[in-house]
Short mmCIF file of C-alpha atoms in Angstrom, two decimals:
data_model
loop_
_atom_site.label_atom_id
_atom_site.label_comp_id
_atom_site.label_asym_id
_atom_site.label_seq_id
_atom_site.Cartn_x
_atom_site.Cartn_y
_atom_site.Cartn_z
CA MET A 1 21.99 21.63 31.03
CA LEU A 2 24.64 20.63 33.60
CA GLN A 3 28.22 21.70 32.90
CA ASN A 4 30.89 19.64 34.68
CA ASP A 5 31.60 16.15 35.99
CA LYS A 6 31.15 16.97 39.67
CA VAL A 7 27.77 18.55 39.11
CA LEU A 8 26.74 15.69 36.84
CA LEU A 9 27.73 13.09 39.39
CA ARG A 10 26.04 14.93 42.25
CA ASP A 11 22.85 15.60 40.33
CA ALA A 12 22.80 12.63 37.95
CA GLN A 13 19.14 11.96 38.55
CA ARG A 14 18.20 15.57 37.85
CA PHE A 15 20.26 15.41 34.67
CA VAL A 16 18.34 12.38 33.39
CA LEU A 17 15.00 14.03 34.08
CA GLU A 18 16.10 17.26 32.36
CA TYR A 19 17.40 15.41 29.34
CA ALA A 20 14.18 13.38 29.03
CA ARG A 21 12.19 16.64 29.01
CA LEU A 22 14.55 18.07 26.40
CA MET A 23 14.11 15.05 24.11
CA ARG A 24 10.32 15.39 24.36
CA SER A 25 10.57 19.06 23.38
CA ILE A 26 12.85 18.19 20.43
CA THR A 27 10.32 15.62 19.22
CA ASP A 28 7.54 18.23 19.47
CA LEU A 29 9.71 20.67 17.53
CA TYR A 30 10.47 18.04 14.87
CA ILE A 31 6.92 18.24 13.49
CA THR A 32 6.99 22.00 12.91
CA SER A 33 10.70 22.47 12.16
CA ALA A 34 12.78 19.37 11.44
CA PRO A 35 16.04 21.32 10.70
CA GLN A 36 15.76 23.20 14.00
CA ALA A 37 15.11 19.93 15.87
CA PHE A 38 18.21 18.37 14.28
CA ARG A 39 20.34 21.37 15.26
CA LEU A 40 19.12 21.30 18.85
CA ALA A 41 19.67 17.53 19.17
CA GLN A 42 23.19 17.89 17.77
CA LYS A 43 23.93 20.77 20.14
CA GLU A 44 22.85 18.77 23.20
CA LYS A 45 24.51 15.50 22.15
CA HIS A 46 27.65 16.08 24.24
CA ASN A 47 25.64 16.34 27.48
CA ILE A 48 24.26 12.81 27.43
CA LEU A 49 27.56 11.37 26.14
CA GLN A 50 29.43 13.13 28.91
CA ALA A 51 27.04 11.75 31.53
CA LEU A 52 27.02 8.19 30.20
CA ASN A 53 30.83 8.07 30.26
CA LEU A 54 31.04 9.05 33.93
CA PRO A 55 32.22 6.25 36.25
CA ASP A 56 29.56 4.62 38.44
CA LEU A 57 26.80 6.79 36.97
CA TYR A 58 24.31 3.92 36.82
CA TYR A 59 24.73 3.06 40.50
CA ARG A 60 23.83 6.65 41.43
CA LEU A 61 20.46 6.58 39.68
CA SER A 62 17.31 5.27 41.30
CA GLU A 63 14.64 3.15 39.66
CA ASP A 64 12.64 6.37 39.19
CA CYS A 65 14.96 7.11 36.27
CA CYS A 66 14.00 3.96 34.35
CA LYS A 67 10.93 5.41 32.64
CA PRO A 68 12.60 8.76 31.71
CA LEU A 69 15.54 6.84 30.23
CA VAL A 70 13.18 4.66 28.18
CA ASP A 71 11.51 7.89 27.04
CA ILE A 72 14.91 9.20 25.88
CA LEU A 73 15.39 6.07 23.74
CA MET A 74 11.89 6.33 22.30
CA HIS A 75 12.30 9.99 21.36
CA LEU A 76 15.79 9.46 19.93
CA LEU A 77 14.42 6.94 17.45
CA HIS A 78 11.83 9.37 16.12
CA LEU A 79 14.67 11.53 14.84
CA PRO A 80 16.92 10.15 12.08
CA VAL A 81 19.51 9.23 14.70
CA VAL A 82 22.26 8.51 12.17
CA ASN A 83 22.01 12.12 10.94
CA ILE A 84 22.66 13.45 14.45
CA TYR A 85 24.88 10.97 16.26
CA ASP A 86 27.98 9.31 14.82
CA PRO A 87 28.04 5.47 15.17
CA SER A 88 30.49 5.42 18.09
CA SER A 89 28.29 7.87 20.04
CA VAL A 90 25.18 5.76 19.50
CA ILE A 91 27.00 2.63 20.68
CA VAL A 92 28.09 4.48 23.85
CA ILE A 93 24.53 5.66 24.52
CA PHE A 94 22.82 2.31 23.93
CA THR A 95 25.49 0.18 25.64
CA GLY A 96 25.55 2.44 28.70
CA LEU A 97 21.77 2.51 29.03
CA ARG A 98 21.52 -1.24 28.58
CA GLU A 99 23.98 -1.68 31.48
CA PHE A 100 21.81 0.55 33.67
CA PHE A 101 18.60 -1.29 32.78
CA PHE A 102 20.35 -4.62 33.43
CA THR A 103 21.40 -3.54 36.94
CA LYS A 104 17.77 -2.57 37.64
CA GLN A 105 16.37 -5.67 35.85
CA HIS A 106 14.05 -3.36 33.92
CA LYS A 107 12.64 -5.47 31.06
CA ALA A 108 11.20 -2.63 28.99
CA GLY A 109 14.51 -0.76 29.08
CA MET A 110 16.60 -3.83 28.21
CA THR A 111 14.22 -4.67 25.37
CA ALA A 112 14.27 -1.11 24.04
CA CYS A 113 18.09 -1.16 23.95
CA LEU A 114 18.15 -4.51 22.14
CA VAL A 115 15.61 -3.37 19.56
CA LEU A 116 17.30 -0.04 18.95
CA MET A 117 20.77 -1.58 18.67
CA SER A 118 19.39 -4.06 16.12
CA SER A 119 17.82 -1.25 14.13
CA PHE A 120 20.91 0.96 14.34
CA GLU A 121 23.25 -1.82 13.20
CA TRP A 122 20.98 -2.53 10.23
CA VAL A 123 20.84 1.15 9.20
CA THR A 124 24.54 1.98 9.58
CA LYS A 125 26.39 -1.12 8.41
CA ASP A 126 27.47 -1.70 4.83
CA THR A 127 24.91 -3.52 2.74
CA VAL A 128 27.56 -6.06 1.65
CA HIS A 129 26.62 -8.69 4.24
CA SER A 130 28.81 -11.72 4.87
CA ILE A 131 27.22 -14.90 6.23
CA LEU A 132 28.75 -14.11 9.64
CA ARG A 133 27.33 -10.57 9.59
CA HIS A 134 23.87 -11.87 8.67
CA GLN A 135 24.00 -14.44 11.47
CA HIS A 136 25.01 -11.75 13.98
CA LEU A 137 22.07 -9.54 12.99
CA SER A 138 19.68 -12.50 13.05
CA SER A 139 20.89 -13.45 16.52
CA MET A 140 20.43 -9.90 17.81
CA TYR A 141 16.97 -9.73 16.22
CA GLY A 142 16.03 -13.09 17.81
CA ARG A 143 16.99 -11.89 21.29
CA ALA A 144 15.06 -8.63 20.85
CA ALA A 145 11.96 -10.41 19.51
CA ALA A 146 12.01 -12.91 22.38
CA SER A 147 12.38 -10.08 24.89
CA LEU A 148 9.41 -8.24 23.35
CA LYS A 149 7.22 -11.31 23.80
CA GLU A 150 8.02 -11.32 27.52
CA LEU A 151 6.70 -7.79 28.01
CA SER A 152 3.33 -7.54 29.70
CA SER A 153 0.45 -5.58 28.19
CA ASP A 154 0.89 -2.94 30.88
CA GLN A 155 0.48 0.59 29.50
CA SER A 156 4.04 1.54 30.53
CA TYR A 157 5.47 -1.13 28.20
CA GLN A 158 3.33 -0.32 25.19
CA ALA A 159 5.62 2.33 23.70
CA VAL A 160 8.52 -0.16 23.62
CA ASN A 161 6.22 -2.88 22.31
CA ILE A 162 4.88 -0.72 19.46
CA MET A 163 8.23 0.66 18.39
CA GLY A 164 9.87 -2.74 18.76
CA ARG A 165 7.39 -4.40 16.44
CA ARG A 166 7.85 -1.67 13.84
CA LEU A 167 11.65 -1.66 13.86
CA LEU A 168 12.10 -5.44 14.01
CA ARG A 169 9.63 -6.00 11.18
CA ARG A 170 11.66 -3.55 9.11
CA ILE A 171 14.81 -5.61 9.71
CA VAL A 172 13.06 -8.89 8.89
CA ARG A 173 11.66 -7.48 5.65
CA LYS A 174 15.18 -6.58 4.51
CA HIS A 175 16.82 -9.84 5.58
CA TYR A 176 14.22 -12.53 4.96
CA ASP A 177 15.19 -15.94 3.62
CA LEU A 178 14.14 -15.78 -0.04
CA LYS A 179 12.56 -19.25 0.19
CA GLY A 180 10.21 -18.14 2.93
CA LYS A 181 9.68 -14.59 1.71
CA ARG A 182 5.87 -14.56 1.69
CA ASP A 183 5.60 -16.08 5.16
CA HIS A 184 7.98 -13.44 6.56
CA LEU A 185 6.03 -10.66 4.89
CA LYS A 186 2.69 -11.91 6.23
CA GLU A 187 4.24 -12.22 9.70
CA SER A 188 5.49 -8.64 9.37
CA LEU A 189 2.03 -7.47 8.35
CA LYS A 190 0.47 -9.19 11.37
CA ASP A 191 2.96 -7.59 13.77
CA LEU A 192 2.49 -4.13 12.27
CA GLU A 193 -1.30 -4.42 12.44
CA GLU A 194 -1.00 -5.41 16.11
CA ALA A 195 1.18 -2.33 16.64
CA SER A 196 -1.61 -0.25 15.05
CA GLN A 197 -4.14 -1.81 17.43
CA LEU A 198 -1.90 -1.02 20.42
CA LEU A 199 -1.74 2.59 19.24
CA ALA A 200 -5.51 2.71 18.87
CA SER A 201 -5.96 1.44 22.45
CA ALA A 202 -3.51 3.97 23.96
CA LEU A 203 -4.71 6.31 26.67
CA ASP A 204 -6.00 9.75 25.66
CA ASP A 205 -3.06 11.58 27.22
CA VAL A 206 -0.69 9.44 25.13
CA LYS A 207 -2.71 10.09 21.96
CA SER A 208 -2.25 13.83 22.39
CA THR A 209 1.57 13.59 22.35
CA SER A 210 3.87 14.16 19.39
CA TRP A 211 5.43 10.74 20.05
CA PHE A 212 2.09 9.02 19.43
CA LYS A 213 1.36 10.98 16.23
CA ILE A 214 4.78 10.33 14.72
CA GLU A 215 4.74 6.65 15.71
CA GLN A 216 1.29 6.24 14.17
CA LEU A 217 2.65 7.67 10.92
CA LEU A 218 5.80 5.50 11.01
CA VAL A 219 3.80 2.31 11.58
CA ASN A 220 1.68 3.12 8.52
CA ILE A 221 4.83 3.83 6.50
CA GLU A 222 6.11 0.34 7.40
CA LEU A 223 2.71 -1.14 6.54
CA CYS A 224 2.97 0.48 3.10
CA SER A 225 6.43 -1.03 2.58
CA THR A 226 5.29 -4.51 3.60
CA LEU A 227 2.14 -4.34 1.44
CA TYR A 228 4.25 -3.16 -1.49
CA GLU A 229 6.30 -6.37 -1.21
CA LEU A 230 3.16 -8.52 -0.91
CA VAL A 231 1.53 -6.89 -3.96
CA VAL A 232 4.73 -7.57 -5.94
CA GLU A 233 4.83 -11.18 -4.69
CA GLU A 234 1.16 -11.93 -5.36
CA LYS A 235 0.19 -9.69 -8.26
CA GLY A 236 -3.56 -9.46 -8.79
CA ALA A 237 -4.42 -10.71 -5.29
CA GLU A 238 -7.48 -8.63 -4.33
CA GLU A 239 -6.77 -8.92 -0.59
CA TRP A 240 -3.42 -7.10 -0.84
CA ASP A 241 -4.68 -4.56 -3.38
CA HIS A 242 -7.57 -3.64 -1.06
CA ARG A 243 -5.33 -3.39 2.01
CA ALA A 244 -2.84 -1.29 0.06
CA ASN A 245 -5.54 1.22 -0.89
CA VAL A 246 -6.86 1.44 2.70
CA THR A 247 -3.32 1.94 4.07
CA MET A 248 -2.59 4.67 1.50
CA GLU A 249 -5.75 6.49 2.58
CA ASN A 250 -4.73 6.24 6.26
CA LEU A 251 -1.20 7.42 5.48
CA THR A 252 -2.44 10.44 3.53
CA ARG A 253 -4.87 11.36 6.32
CA LEU A 254 -2.22 11.09 9.06
CA ALA A 255 0.37 13.04 7.05
CA ASP A 256 -2.13 15.81 6.32
CA GLN A 257 -3.04 16.06 10.02
CA LEU A 258 0.62 16.42 10.99
CA PHE A 259 2.04 18.54 8.19
CA MET A 260 -0.75 20.45 6.47
CA GLY A 261 -2.69 23.48 7.65
CA GLU A 262 -1.96 26.81 9.25
CA GLY A 263 1.32 26.98 11.18
CA LYS A 264 2.43 23.49 10.11
CA ALA A 265 5.51 22.44 8.14
CA THR A 266 4.27 21.63 4.63
CA PHE A 267 7.84 20.80 3.60
CA HIS A 268 8.92 18.03 5.98
CA PRO A 269 11.14 14.94 5.45
CA LEU A 270 8.49 12.60 6.89
CA ARG A 271 5.83 13.97 4.53
CA ALA A 272 8.18 13.33 1.61
CA LEU A 273 8.70 9.76 2.88
CA CYS A 274 4.92 9.26 3.05
CA LEU A 275 4.58 10.44 -0.55
CA GLU A 276 7.40 8.13 -1.63
CA LYS A 277 5.73 5.07 -0.06
CA LYS A 278 2.37 6.01 -1.53
CA GLY A 279 3.94 6.46 -4.97
CA CYS A 280 5.60 3.03 -4.80
CA LEU A 281 2.28 1.37 -3.95
CA LEU A 282 0.47 3.21 -6.75
CA GLU A 283 3.22 2.05 -9.12
CA VAL A 284 2.80 -1.67 -8.36
CA LEU A 285 -0.99 -1.27 -8.51
CA GLY A 286 -0.54 -0.06 -12.12
CA GLU A 287 -1.47 3.60 -11.54
CA HIS A 288 1.67 4.98 -13.18
CA ASP A 289 0.44 8.53 -13.89
CA SER A 290 -0.69 8.99 -10.28
CA ALA A 291 2.55 7.49 -8.98
CA LEU A 292 4.60 9.90 -11.11
CA GLY A 293 2.73 12.91 -9.71
CA VAL A 294 3.23 11.75 -6.12
CA HIS A 295 6.96 11.10 -6.63
CA LYS A 296 7.39 14.56 -8.17
CA ALA A 297 5.73 16.10 -5.10
CA ALA A 298 8.16 14.18 -2.85
CA LEU A 299 11.08 15.36 -5.00
CA ASP A 300 9.99 18.99 -4.62
CA ILE A 301 9.88 18.68 -0.81
CA ARG A 302 13.26 16.96 -0.63
CA LYS A 303 14.95 19.51 -2.88
CA ARG A 304 13.66 22.33 -0.68
CA ILE A 305 14.96 20.59 2.45
CA PHE A 306 18.20 18.95 1.30
CA GLY A 307 19.24 20.72 -1.91
CA LYS A 308 19.78 19.03 -5.28
CA ARG A 309 22.63 16.62 -4.47
CA HIS A 310 21.50 14.48 -1.54
CA PRO A 311 20.67 10.74 -1.32
CA GLU A 312 17.06 11.48 -0.30
CA VAL A 313 16.57 13.63 -3.42
CA THR A 314 18.08 10.86 -5.50
CA VAL A 315 15.62 8.29 -4.14
CA SER A 316 12.80 10.40 -5.60
CA LEU A 317 14.64 10.77 -8.92
CA SER A 318 15.06 7.01 -9.09
CA GLN A 319 11.35 6.44 -8.41
CA ILE A 320 10.43 9.01 -11.07
CA GLY A 321 12.63 7.08 -13.51
CA ILE A 322 10.78 3.85 -12.69
CA SER A 323 7.40 5.54 -13.21
CA TYR A 324 8.47 6.85 -16.61
CA MET A 325 9.90 3.43 -17.48
CA ASN A 326 6.46 1.88 -16.97
CA MET A 327 4.74 4.47 -19.18
CA GLU A 328 4.65 4.10 -22.95
CA GLY A 329 6.74 6.61 -24.91
CA SER A 330 8.64 7.95 -21.87
CA GLY A 331 11.93 6.07 -22.28
CA ASP A 332 14.07 9.19 -22.63
CA GLU A 333 12.62 10.78 -19.46
CA ALA A 334 13.20 7.49 -17.61
CA GLU A 335 16.83 7.28 -18.74
CA ASN A 336 17.58 10.90 -17.82
CA ALA A 337 16.11 10.53 -14.31
CA LEU A 338 17.87 7.21 -13.66
CA LEU A 339 21.25 8.46 -14.93
CA GLU A 340 21.00 11.55 -12.72
CA ALA A 341 20.08 9.38 -9.74
CA LEU A 342 22.97 7.00 -10.48
CA GLN A 343 25.56 9.78 -10.58
CA VAL A 344 24.45 11.45 -7.35
CA PHE A 345 24.25 8.10 -5.53
CA LYS A 346 27.79 7.26 -6.65
CA ASP A 347 29.05 10.69 -5.55
CA THR A 348 27.35 10.60 -2.14
CA LEU A 349 27.21 6.88 -1.21
CA GLY A 350 30.01 5.25 -3.21
CA SER A 351 29.91 2.90 -6.20
CA ASP A 352 29.30 -0.31 -4.24
CA HIS A 353 26.18 0.81 -2.38
CA GLU A 354 22.88 -1.08 -2.62
CA ARG A 355 21.06 1.96 -3.99
CA VAL A 356 23.61 2.29 -6.81
CA ALA A 357 23.01 -1.38 -7.61
CA ASN A 358 19.25 -0.88 -7.73
CA VAL A 359 19.50 2.07 -10.15
CA GLN A 360 21.90 0.15 -12.40
CA GLY A 361 19.49 -2.77 -12.38
CA ASN A 362 16.62 -0.50 -13.42
CA LEU A 363 18.74 1.01 -16.19
CA GLY A 364 19.46 -2.53 -17.39
CA LYS A 365 15.73 -3.28 -17.47
CA LEU A 366 15.06 -0.05 -19.37
CA PHE A 367 17.69 -0.87 -22.02
CA GLN A 368 16.33 -4.42 -22.31
CA LYS A 369 12.85 -3.03 -22.90
CA ARG A 370 14.24 -0.85 -25.69
CA GLY A 371 16.10 -3.79 -27.24
CA ASP A 372 19.49 -2.17 -26.57
CA TYR A 373 21.14 -5.31 -25.21
CA HIS A 374 24.72 -4.00 -25.25
CA LYS A 375 23.81 -1.14 -22.88
CA ALA A 376 21.69 -3.51 -20.80
CA GLU A 377 24.56 -5.93 -20.41
CA ALA A 378 26.98 -3.13 -19.47
CA ALA A 379 24.62 -1.85 -16.75
CA ILE A 380 23.86 -5.27 -15.30
CA ARG A 381 27.47 -6.52 -15.44
CA ASP A 382 28.38 -3.49 -13.31
CA TYR A 383 25.54 -4.49 -11.00
CA GLU A 384 27.22 -7.89 -10.61
CA TYR A 385 29.80 -6.36 -8.26
CA CYS A 386 27.14 -4.88 -5.98
CA PRO A 387 25.64 -6.71 -3.00
CA LEU A 388 22.23 -7.99 -4.09
CA SER A 389 23.41 -11.32 -5.50
CA GLU A 390 19.98 -12.97 -5.94
CA LYS A 391 18.66 -10.02 -7.95
CA VAL A 392 21.89 -9.96 -9.97
CA LYS A 393 21.59 -13.65 -10.84
CA LYS A 394 17.99 -13.21 -11.95
CA LEU A 395 18.76 -10.16 -14.11
CA LEU A 396 21.81 -11.82 -15.67
CA SER A 397 19.81 -14.97 -16.36
CA GLU A 398 17.06 -12.95 -18.11
CA LEU A 399 19.64 -11.01 -20.09
CA ASP A 400 21.57 -14.13 -21.16
CA HIS A 401 18.29 -15.73 -22.27
CA MET A 402 17.40 -12.65 -24.36
CA LEU A 403 20.87 -12.51 -25.92
CA ALA A 404 20.71 -16.23 -26.79
CA GLN A 405 17.29 -15.75 -28.39
CA ARG A 406 18.59 -12.79 -30.37
CA LYS A 407 21.54 -14.83 -31.69
CA MET A 408 19.19 -17.64 -32.72
CA GLU A 409 16.92 -15.18 -34.53
CA ALA A 410 19.90 -13.61 -36.28
CA ALA A 411 21.22 -17.04 -37.26
CA GLY A 412 17.78 -18.06 -38.51
CA GLY A 413 17.56 -14.91 -40.65
CA SER A 414 20.99 -15.57 -42.17
CA SER A 415 20.05 -19.19 -43.00
CA ALA A 416 16.81 -18.07 -44.61
CA GLY A 417 18.70 -15.56 -46.74
CA LEU A 418 21.20 -18.17 -47.92
CA SER A 419 18.57 -20.80 -48.73
CA GLY A 420 16.54 -18.18 -50.61
CA GLY A 421 19.58 -17.32 -52.73
CA GLN A 422 20.22 -20.97 -53.60
CA ALA A 423 16.57 -21.51 -54.59
CA SER A 424 16.62 -18.63 -56.99
#
């Protein structure tokens, strides 16, 4: 890559083209060796940051650079960008590129920046959202969604359109208004299915690229997440159960094509994510034994990649705990897995993180199921200080109702004992 400011300024256009080629090669490498792709992306990070900070860079580039710069954004988002770039670096990259696309009035580029900034803010910010924070994210999402609708169906815009639908649906699913939850989920499903259709109609040369294969997999991962929520919302609805099974089959097929077979990376973070999503769907469909086996396979992959004490490993431990919790006679295994997940989450993410709250909530449910209301109350009262207020209120309400019932039963037993004594 280029080494100093003068060379970068003189050959800015060549730099952009070289960096776009590099990002494509990193994405190709990501399938066969994710750790090596991460290392290479980290190593080259300073080059693009150096270029984007140069004065007047955007006025030196021609419109020929628009498509390569969009390609850079598309490829960046196929890598877990928050594992490679610190937040300030990402803001510099996206803000700088948005300025360039604005000067060229390039709709696809401006839309890509809006979508990616929305996604990045959602991923990196604390999960303790104030009303102001929620409004800011909603506003950013609204602008990105409106911009997506303005894009034509031209082939050159399709990559932005597909990725935009996937990322924005992910944000909506996490921040829906609880009163309109089902409508938001069905809207998400519709958008994701349209993204799948756009992928299916892509040109053959696009279908042969790593970008296409990874995006196809990521769209199906998001479909699994949305269908999971719909199955939970409308338990027993045959339509969602059928779609969930079809999507799981597609996800398994796509993951096997990418990560199984000679010369392919069997142990890959995306394959573990596919297994996790499949396991969650199997769980809500009532196939607890199958779900447990899938989550254990995901745990094995994540341990090999990340080691034993990493948030990704802990996600699998938490899911294993939930599977055991739903199986008769497996309470001890459930508690052990959830307690291990809770400790590692606290050590790596902090005590007030959403994932900590979710594990504490599941522990509370497990203790309730056992009839150990003191432990249940302790777990859920801790949960009260975590961000998911609606879930907290529901859990506390259920717990308070159970405790009240228990007191009434105890009082009834005492009365019966006293009246029996007087009768005798």
